[in-house]
């Protein structure tokens, strides 16, 4: 099959455009890549033509990442796995964001399991605020 240009979903797109992009990705064997902004790609889409996702942007909460990753999980999926990668450049704010999300995920998991979180997530938030405001430099 000839490879076609990738499909895309971004915030502010008309719903007809979004549906056309999703349909192209789901049905055209030559379209093997869909690029989505994190928030626009994480809401209300089923993208079962793929089993891989790469994040090159991060949200503020684990939910944002989980929602976007969930778009490629198959309904009643049993054996096929989904691979997710986080594309992080060393010494960037993205690494700090990833650490913040990981810390928040531990708090959510502990709370869901009825355990006391190991560490207060506000500690990481304070570190991130200092980085963003250059106080830590």
PDB file of C-alpha atoms in Angstrom:
ATOM      1  CA  UNK A   1       0.000   0.000   0.000  1.00  0.00           C
ATOM      2  CA  UNK A   2       1.297   3.463  -0.775  1.00  0.00           C
ATOM      3  CA  UNK A   3       2.029   5.539   2.295  1.00  0.00           C
ATOM      4  CA  UNK A   4      -0.090   8.665   2.607  1.00  0.00           C
ATOM      5  CA  UNK A   5       0.471  11.728   4.683  1.00  0.00           C
ATOM      6  CA  UNK A   6      -0.392  11.265   8.347  1.00  0.00           C
ATOM      7  CA  UNK A   7      -3.764  12.061   9.854  1.00  0.00           C
ATOM      8  CA  UNK A   8      -4.113  14.594  12.665  1.00  0.00           C
ATOM      9  CA  UNK A   9      -6.451  15.698  15.433  1.00  0.00           C
ATOM     10  CA  UNK A  10      -5.939  19.066  17.052  1.00  0.00           C
ATOM     11  CA  UNK A  11      -7.927  21.397  19.238  1.00  0.00           C
ATOM     12  CA  UNK A  12     -10.239  23.770  17.400  1.00  0.00           C
ATOM     13  CA  UNK A  13     -10.826  21.443  14.424  1.00  0.00           C
ATOM     14  CA  UNK A  14     -14.353  21.158  13.080  1.00  0.00           C
ATOM     15  CA  UNK A  15     -15.961  17.848  14.079  1.00  0.00           C
ATOM     16  CA  UNK A  16     -16.356  16.863  10.408  1.00  0.00           C
ATOM     17  CA  UNK A  17     -12.627  17.380   9.852  1.00  0.00           C
ATOM     18  CA  UNK A  18     -11.818  15.345  12.949  1.00  0.00           C
ATOM     19  CA  UNK A  19     -14.124  12.522  11.847  1.00  0.00           C
ATOM     20  CA  UNK A  20     -12.511  12.525   8.394  1.00  0.00           C
ATOM     21  CA  UNK A  21      -9.024  12.304   9.930  1.00  0.00           C
ATOM     22  CA  UNK A  22     -10.038   9.475  12.287  1.00  0.00           C
ATOM     23  CA  UNK A  23     -11.694   7.562   9.442  1.00  0.00           C
ATOM     24  CA  UNK A  24      -8.611   7.913   7.245  1.00  0.00           C
ATOM     25  CA  UNK A  25      -6.374   6.594  10.013  1.00  0.00           C
ATOM     26  CA  UNK A  26      -8.728   3.743  10.889  1.00  0.00           C
ATOM     27  CA  UNK A  27      -9.449   2.554   7.325  1.00  0.00           C
ATOM     28  CA  UNK A  28      -6.627   3.601   4.971  1.00  0.00           C
ATOM     29  CA  UNK A  29      -3.807   1.010   5.104  1.00  0.00           C
ATOM     30  CA  UNK A  30      -1.362   3.628   3.788  1.00  0.00           C
ATOM     31  CA  UNK A  31      -2.049   6.024   6.670  1.00  0.00           C
ATOM     32  CA  UNK A  32      -0.125   4.528   9.586  1.00  0.00           C
ATOM     33  CA  UNK A  33       0.390   7.666  11.676  1.00  0.00           C
ATOM     34  CA  UNK A  34      -2.005  10.002  13.411  1.00  0.00           C
ATOM     35  CA  UNK A  35      -0.695  13.054  15.264  1.00  0.00           C
ATOM     36  CA  UNK A  36      -2.914  14.405  18.030  1.00  0.00           C
ATOM     37  CA  UNK A  37      -2.561  17.144  20.563  1.00  0.00           C
ATOM     38  CA  UNK A  38      -2.751  15.570  24.016  1.00  0.00           C
ATOM     39  CA  UNK A  39      -6.094  17.003  25.053  1.00  0.00           C
ATOM     40  CA  UNK A  40      -7.836  16.865  21.669  1.00  0.00           C
ATOM     41  CA  UNK A  41      -6.551  13.345  21.025  1.00  0.00           C
ATOM     42  CA  UNK A  42      -7.608  12.101  24.432  1.00  0.00           C
ATOM     43  CA  UNK A  43     -11.322  12.742  24.228  1.00  0.00           C
ATOM     44  CA  UNK A  44     -13.964  10.652  22.535  1.00  0.00           C
ATOM     45  CA  UNK A  45     -11.902   8.891  19.879  1.00  0.00           C
ATOM     46  CA  UNK A  46     -11.410   5.210  19.174  1.00  0.00           C
ATOM     47  CA  UNK A  47      -8.142   4.723  17.289  1.00  0.00           C
ATOM     48  CA  UNK A  48      -7.901   0.939  17.245  1.00  0.00           C
ATOM     49  CA  UNK A  49      -5.874   0.829  14.010  1.00  0.00           C
ATOM     50  CA  UNK A  50      -2.794   1.309  16.180  1.00  0.00           C
ATOM     51  CA  UNK A  51      -1.163  -0.377  19.126  1.00  0.00           C
ATOM     52  CA  UNK A  52       1.549   2.243  19.666  1.00  0.00           C
ATOM     53  CA  UNK A  53       1.452   5.766  21.064  1.00  0.00           C
ATOM     54  CA  UNK A  54       4.282   8.251  21.574  1.00  0.00           C
ATOM     55  CA  UNK A  55       3.818  11.297  23.768  1.00  0.00           C
ATOM     56  CA  UNK A  56       5.856  14.362  22.859  1.00  0.00           C
ATOM     57  CA  UNK A  57       3.875  16.612  25.176  1.00  0.00           C
ATOM     58  CA  UNK A  58       2.625  16.019  28.696  1.00  0.00           C
ATOM     59  CA  UNK A  59      -0.367  17.248  30.632  1.00  0.00           C
ATOM     60  CA  UNK A  60      -0.490  18.254  34.277  1.00  0.00           C
ATOM     61  CA  UNK A  61      -2.206  15.114  35.512  1.00  0.00           C
ATOM     62  CA  UNK A  62      -1.925  11.358  34.996  1.00  0.00           C
ATOM     63  CA  UNK A  63      -5.535  11.448  33.742  1.00  0.00           C
ATOM     64  CA  UNK A  64      -4.543  13.491  30.674  1.00  0.00           C
ATOM     65  CA  UNK A  65      -1.971  10.906  29.614  1.00  0.00           C
ATOM     66  CA  UNK A  66      -4.224   7.950  30.523  1.00  0.00           C
ATOM     67  CA  UNK A  67      -7.108   9.347  28.447  1.00  0.00           C
ATOM     68  CA  UNK A  68      -4.912   9.802  25.393  1.00  0.00           C
ATOM     69  CA  UNK A  69      -3.382   6.344  25.773  1.00  0.00           C
ATOM     70  CA  UNK A  70      -6.829   4.784  26.210  1.00  0.00           C
ATOM     71  CA  UNK A  71      -7.806   5.871  22.693  1.00  0.00           C
ATOM     72  CA  UNK A  72      -5.791   3.011  21.189  1.00  0.00           C
ATOM     73  CA  UNK A  73      -6.888   0.253  23.564  1.00  0.00           C
ATOM     74  CA  UNK A  74      -9.221  -2.118  21.800  1.00  0.00           C
ATOM     75  CA  UNK A  75     -12.655  -2.835  23.160  1.00  0.00           C
ATOM     76  CA  UNK A  76     -12.522  -6.336  24.710  1.00  0.00           C
ATOM     77  CA  UNK A  77      -8.789  -6.448  24.029  1.00  0.00           C
ATOM     78  CA  UNK A  78      -7.303  -9.651  25.401  1.00  0.00           C
ATOM     79  CA  UNK A  79      -3.896 -10.502  23.990  1.00  0.00           C
ATOM     80  CA  UNK A  80      -2.584  -7.552  22.004  1.00  0.00           C
ATOM     81  CA  UNK A  81      -0.634  -5.055  24.035  1.00  0.00           C
ATOM     82  CA  UNK A  82      -0.415  -1.320  23.663  1.00  0.00           C
ATOM     83  CA  UNK A  83       3.025   0.319  23.738  1.00  0.00           C
ATOM     84  CA  UNK A  84       3.395   3.877  25.015  1.00  0.00           C
ATOM     85  CA  UNK A  85       6.578   5.940  24.808  1.00  0.00           C
ATOM     86  CA  UNK A  86       7.356   9.293  26.365  1.00  0.00           C
ATOM     87  CA  UNK A  87       9.691  11.355  24.180  1.00  0.00           C
ATOM     88  CA  UNK A  88      11.654  13.389  26.716  1.00  0.00           C
ATOM     89  CA  UNK A  89      14.783  15.390  26.040  1.00  0.00           C
ATOM     90  CA  UNK A  90      17.337  15.438  28.866  1.00  0.00           C
ATOM     91  CA  UNK A  91      17.655  18.622  30.922  1.00  0.00           C
ATOM     92  CA  UNK A  92      14.256  19.989  29.844  1.00  0.00           C
ATOM     93  CA  UNK A  93      11.090  20.891  31.706  1.00  0.00           C
ATOM     94  CA  UNK A  94       9.531  17.766  30.153  1.00  0.00           C
ATOM     95  CA  UNK A  95      11.625  15.550  32.426  1.00  0.00           C
ATOM     96  CA  UNK A  96      10.382  17.505  35.438  1.00  0.00           C
ATOM     97  CA  UNK A  97       6.795  17.270  34.167  1.00  0.00           C
ATOM     98  CA  UNK A  98       7.154  13.510  33.737  1.00  0.00           C
ATOM     99  CA  UNK A  99       8.469  13.220  37.303  1.00  0.00           C
ATOM    100  CA  UNK A 100       5.573  15.356  38.569  1.00  0.00           C
ATOM    101  CA  UNK A 101       3.021  13.176  36.755  1.00  0.00           C
ATOM    102  CA  UNK A 102       4.699  10.033  38.108  1.00  0.00           C
ATOM    103  CA  UNK A 103       4.558  11.463  41.626  1.00  0.00           C
ATOM    104  CA  UNK A 104       0.889  12.364  41.220  1.00  0.00           C
ATOM    105  CA  UNK A 105       0.156   8.868  39.882  1.00  0.00           C
ATOM    106  CA  UNK A 106       1.625   7.353  43.061  1.00  0.00           C
ATOM    107  CA  UNK A 107      -0.683   9.531  45.162  1.00  0.00           C
ATOM    108  CA  UNK A 108      -3.724   8.553  43.075  1.00  0.00           C
ATOM    109  CA  UNK A 109      -2.808   4.843  43.163  1.00  0.00           C
ATOM    110  CA  UNK A 110      -2.268   4.903  46.924  1.00  0.00           C
ATOM    111  CA  UNK A 111      -5.545   6.730  47.529  1.00  0.00           C
ATOM    112  CA  UNK A 112      -7.433   4.335  45.272  1.00  0.00           C
ATOM    113  CA  UNK A 113      -5.943   1.357  47.118  1.00  0.00           C
ATOM    114  CA  UNK A 114      -6.738   2.890  50.523  1.00  0.00           C
ATOM    115  CA  UNK A 115      -3.079   3.488  51.393  1.00  0.00           C
ATOM    116  CA  UNK A 116      -1.340   6.603  52.617  1.00  0.00           C
ATOM    117  CA  UNK A 117       0.824   8.090  49.827  1.00  0.00           C
ATOM    118  CA  UNK A 118       4.570   7.721  50.370  1.00  0.00           C
ATOM    119  CA  UNK A 119       5.257  11.376  49.635  1.00  0.00           C
ATOM    120  CA  UNK A 120       3.275  14.562  49.280  1.00  0.00           C
ATOM    121  CA  UNK A 121       2.886  15.569  45.638  1.00  0.00           C
ATOM    122  CA  UNK A 122       3.092  19.245  46.618  1.00  0.00           C
ATOM    123  CA  UNK A 123       6.844  18.782  47.080  1.00  0.00           C
ATOM    124  CA  UNK A 124       7.221  18.097  43.359  1.00  0.00           C
ATOM    125  CA  UNK A 125       4.818  20.935  42.536  1.00  0.00           C
ATOM    126  CA  UNK A 126       7.006  23.365  44.490  1.00  0.00           C
ATOM    127  CA  UNK A 127      10.087  22.179  42.601  1.00  0.00           C
ATOM    128  CA  UNK A 128       8.312  22.626  39.279  1.00  0.00           C
ATOM    129  CA  UNK A 129       7.085  26.118  40.165  1.00  0.00           C
ATOM    130  CA  UNK A 130      10.651  27.131  41.031  1.00  0.00           C
ATOM    131  CA  UNK A 131      11.869  25.768  37.705  1.00  0.00           C
ATOM    132  CA  UNK A 132       9.147  27.563  35.747  1.00  0.00           C
ATOM    133  CA  UNK A 133       9.784  30.876  37.494  1.00  0.00           C
ATOM    134  CA  UNK A 134      13.584  30.498  37.315  1.00  0.00           C
ATOM    135  CA  UNK A 135      13.811  30.723  41.117  1.00  0.00           C
ATOM    136  CA  UNK A 136      15.753  27.487  41.128  1.00  0.00           C
ATOM    137  CA  UNK A 137      18.359  28.734  38.648  1.00  0.00           C
TER     138      UNK A 137
END
